[in-house]
Short mmCIF file of C-alpha atoms in Angstrom, two decimals:
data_model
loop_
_atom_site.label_atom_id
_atom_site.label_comp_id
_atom_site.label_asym_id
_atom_site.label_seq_id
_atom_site.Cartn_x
_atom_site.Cartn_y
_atom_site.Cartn_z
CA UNK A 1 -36.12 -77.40 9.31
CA UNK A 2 -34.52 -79.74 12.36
CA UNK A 3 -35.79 -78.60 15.12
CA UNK A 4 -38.95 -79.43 17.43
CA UNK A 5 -40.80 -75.78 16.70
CA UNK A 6 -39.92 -76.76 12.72
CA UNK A 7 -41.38 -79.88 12.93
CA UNK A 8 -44.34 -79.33 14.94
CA UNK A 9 -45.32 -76.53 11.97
CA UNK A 10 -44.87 -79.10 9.51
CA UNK A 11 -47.22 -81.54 11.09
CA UNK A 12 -49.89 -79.20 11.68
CA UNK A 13 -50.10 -76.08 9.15
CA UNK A 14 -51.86 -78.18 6.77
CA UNK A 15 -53.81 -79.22 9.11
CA UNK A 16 -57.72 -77.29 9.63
CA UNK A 17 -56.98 -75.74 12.81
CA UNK A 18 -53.10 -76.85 12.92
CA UNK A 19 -51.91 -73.32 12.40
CA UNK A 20 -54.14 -72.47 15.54
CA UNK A 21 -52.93 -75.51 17.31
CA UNK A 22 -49.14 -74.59 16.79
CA UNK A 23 -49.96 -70.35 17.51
CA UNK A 24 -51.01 -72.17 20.92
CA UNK A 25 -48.15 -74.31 21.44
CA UNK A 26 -45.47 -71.34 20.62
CA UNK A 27 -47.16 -69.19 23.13
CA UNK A 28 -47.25 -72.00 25.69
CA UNK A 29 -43.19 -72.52 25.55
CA UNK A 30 -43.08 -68.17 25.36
CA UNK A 31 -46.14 -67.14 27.17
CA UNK A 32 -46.02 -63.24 27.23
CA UNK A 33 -46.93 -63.81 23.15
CA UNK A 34 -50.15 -64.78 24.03
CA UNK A 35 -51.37 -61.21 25.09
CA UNK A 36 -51.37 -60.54 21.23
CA UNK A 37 -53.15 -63.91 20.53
CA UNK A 38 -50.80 -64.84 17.51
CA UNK A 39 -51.55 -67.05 14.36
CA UNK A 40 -48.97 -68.09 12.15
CA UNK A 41 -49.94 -68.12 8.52
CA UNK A 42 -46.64 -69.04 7.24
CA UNK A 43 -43.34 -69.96 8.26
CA UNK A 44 -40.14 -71.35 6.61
CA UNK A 45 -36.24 -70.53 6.73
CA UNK A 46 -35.43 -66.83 6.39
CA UNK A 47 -39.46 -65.92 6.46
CA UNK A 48 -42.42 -66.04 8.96
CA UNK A 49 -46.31 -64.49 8.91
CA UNK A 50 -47.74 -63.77 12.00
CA UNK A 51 -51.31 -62.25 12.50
CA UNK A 52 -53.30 -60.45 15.13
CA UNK A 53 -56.89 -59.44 15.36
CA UNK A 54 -57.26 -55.55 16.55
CA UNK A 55 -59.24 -56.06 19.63
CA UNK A 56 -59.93 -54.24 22.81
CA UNK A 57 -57.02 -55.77 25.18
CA UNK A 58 -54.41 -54.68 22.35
CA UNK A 59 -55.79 -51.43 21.95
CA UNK A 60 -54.19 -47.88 23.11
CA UNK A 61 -56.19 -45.22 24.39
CA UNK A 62 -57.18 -43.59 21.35
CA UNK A 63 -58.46 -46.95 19.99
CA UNK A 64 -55.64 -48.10 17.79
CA UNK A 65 -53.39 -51.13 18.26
CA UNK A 66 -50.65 -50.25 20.93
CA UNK A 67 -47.65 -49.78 19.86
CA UNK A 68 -46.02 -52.31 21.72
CA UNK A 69 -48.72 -54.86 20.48
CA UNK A 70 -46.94 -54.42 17.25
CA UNK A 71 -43.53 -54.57 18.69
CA UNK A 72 -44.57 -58.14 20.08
CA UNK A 73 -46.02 -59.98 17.08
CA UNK A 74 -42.33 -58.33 15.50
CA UNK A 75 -40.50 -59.66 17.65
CA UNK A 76 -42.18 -63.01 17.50
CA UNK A 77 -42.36 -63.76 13.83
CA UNK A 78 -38.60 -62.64 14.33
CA UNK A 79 -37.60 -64.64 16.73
CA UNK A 80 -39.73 -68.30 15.42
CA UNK A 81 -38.15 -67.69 12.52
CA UNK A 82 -34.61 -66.78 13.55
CA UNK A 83 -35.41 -70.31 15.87
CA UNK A 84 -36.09 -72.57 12.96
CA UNK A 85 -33.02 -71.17 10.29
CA UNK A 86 -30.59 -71.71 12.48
CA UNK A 87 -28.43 -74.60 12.82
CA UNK A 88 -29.23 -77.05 15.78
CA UNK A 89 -25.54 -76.43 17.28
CA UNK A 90 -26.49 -72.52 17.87
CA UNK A 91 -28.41 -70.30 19.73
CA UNK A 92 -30.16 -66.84 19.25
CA UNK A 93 -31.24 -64.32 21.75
CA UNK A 94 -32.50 -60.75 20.44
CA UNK A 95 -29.87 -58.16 20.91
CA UNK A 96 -31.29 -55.04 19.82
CA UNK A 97 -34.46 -53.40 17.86
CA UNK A 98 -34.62 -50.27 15.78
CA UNK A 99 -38.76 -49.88 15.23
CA UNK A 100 -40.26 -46.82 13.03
CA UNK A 101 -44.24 -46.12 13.59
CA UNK A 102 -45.59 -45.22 10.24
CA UNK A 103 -49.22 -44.98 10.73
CA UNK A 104 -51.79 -45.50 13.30
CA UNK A 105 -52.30 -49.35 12.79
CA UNK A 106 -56.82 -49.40 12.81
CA UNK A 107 -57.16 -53.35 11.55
CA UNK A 108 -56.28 -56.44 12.26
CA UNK A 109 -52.19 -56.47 11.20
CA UNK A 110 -49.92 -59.20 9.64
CA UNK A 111 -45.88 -59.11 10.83
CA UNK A 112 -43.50 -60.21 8.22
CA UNK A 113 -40.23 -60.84 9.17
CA UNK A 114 -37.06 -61.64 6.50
CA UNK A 115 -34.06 -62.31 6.75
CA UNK A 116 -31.36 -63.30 4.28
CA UNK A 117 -29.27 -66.50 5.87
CA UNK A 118 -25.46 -67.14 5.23
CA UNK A 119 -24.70 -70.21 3.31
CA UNK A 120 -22.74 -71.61 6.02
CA UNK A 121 -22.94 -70.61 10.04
CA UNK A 122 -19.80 -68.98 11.58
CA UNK A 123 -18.30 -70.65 14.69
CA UNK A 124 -18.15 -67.39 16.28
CA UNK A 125 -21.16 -65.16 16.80
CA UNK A 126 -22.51 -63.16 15.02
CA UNK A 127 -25.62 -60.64 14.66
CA UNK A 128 -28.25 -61.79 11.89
CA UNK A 129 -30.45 -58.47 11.53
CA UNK A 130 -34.24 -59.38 10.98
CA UNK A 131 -36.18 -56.93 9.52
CA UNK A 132 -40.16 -57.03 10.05
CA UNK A 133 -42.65 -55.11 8.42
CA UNK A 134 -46.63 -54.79 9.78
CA UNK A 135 -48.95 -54.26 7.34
CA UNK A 136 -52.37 -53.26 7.91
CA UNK A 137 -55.45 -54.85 6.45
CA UNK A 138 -55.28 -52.94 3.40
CA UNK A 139 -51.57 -53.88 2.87
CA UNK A 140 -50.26 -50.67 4.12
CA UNK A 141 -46.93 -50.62 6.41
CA UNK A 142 -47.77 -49.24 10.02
CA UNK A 143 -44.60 -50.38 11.45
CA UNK A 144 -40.81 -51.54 10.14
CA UNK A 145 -38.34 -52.85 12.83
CA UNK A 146 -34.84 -54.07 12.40
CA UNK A 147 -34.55 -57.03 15.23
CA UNK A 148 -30.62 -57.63 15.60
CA UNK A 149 -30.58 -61.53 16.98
CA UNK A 150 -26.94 -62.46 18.05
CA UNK A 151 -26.51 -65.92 17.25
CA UNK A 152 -23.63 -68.34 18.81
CA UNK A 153 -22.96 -71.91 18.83
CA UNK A 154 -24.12 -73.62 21.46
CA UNK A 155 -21.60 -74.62 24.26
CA UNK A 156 -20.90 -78.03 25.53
#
């Protein structure tokens, strides 16, 4: 991990309220996360854990989590950890997302995204597909998404 968001989770995980602290500073550089009030419980190359308490301003109209509450802590355990796997001379951007609803999601949920790295980046671009899964309280899947980030060196 070389990069600023890498090291900043290395300094404060460990920490008591360092995964708190560094949920607070991600949002602040990407603030539309912060509607889902994010805490990272893990993060490393090629994985990232990303929480959210069910509460009222995430909820839908029949008193679930939104569905698009779900697509956001996806996309951010996604893209933090498409952000620190990546060499410092590239860039990612989301491309593309497949999502499947698989349940009404009725607890507090826990995004897990995965994705297998090559052992060496390409000069050209290239899609890296991240797949996240939500899981529910009880450990049950209430959503699966396939986030396509396209990832290119940097230029200049």
């Amino acid at each position: 991990m070389s990069n600023a968001i890498a090291a900043a989770w290395q300094r404060l995980h460990h920490l008591p309220a360092g995964r708190w602290l560094f949920s607070r500073l991600v949002c602040f550089k990407a603030p539309y996360f912060g509607s889902v009030r994010p805490l990272f419980v893990e993060l490393q190359p090629g994985y990232a854990a990303v929480a959210m308490k069910k509460r009222r301003a995430v909820q839908n109209h029949i008193g679930t989590v939104h569905a698009i509450a779900m697509c956001n802590i996806a996309e951010l355990a996604a893209g933090t950890m498409t952000d620190i796997s990546i060499p410092a001379s590239h860039r990612w951007i989301p491309k593309g997302m497949q999502v499947e609803y698989l349940k009404k999601a009725q607890t507090d949920l826990v995004a897990h995204a995965r994705a297998t790295l090559p052992s060496t980046w390409p000069d050209d671009a290239a899609d890296l597909p991240v797949t996240v899964e939500v899981l529910d309280r009880n450990g049950e899947p209430v959503l699966r998404t396939v986030i396509t980030m396209w990832v290119s060196r940097k230029r200049g």
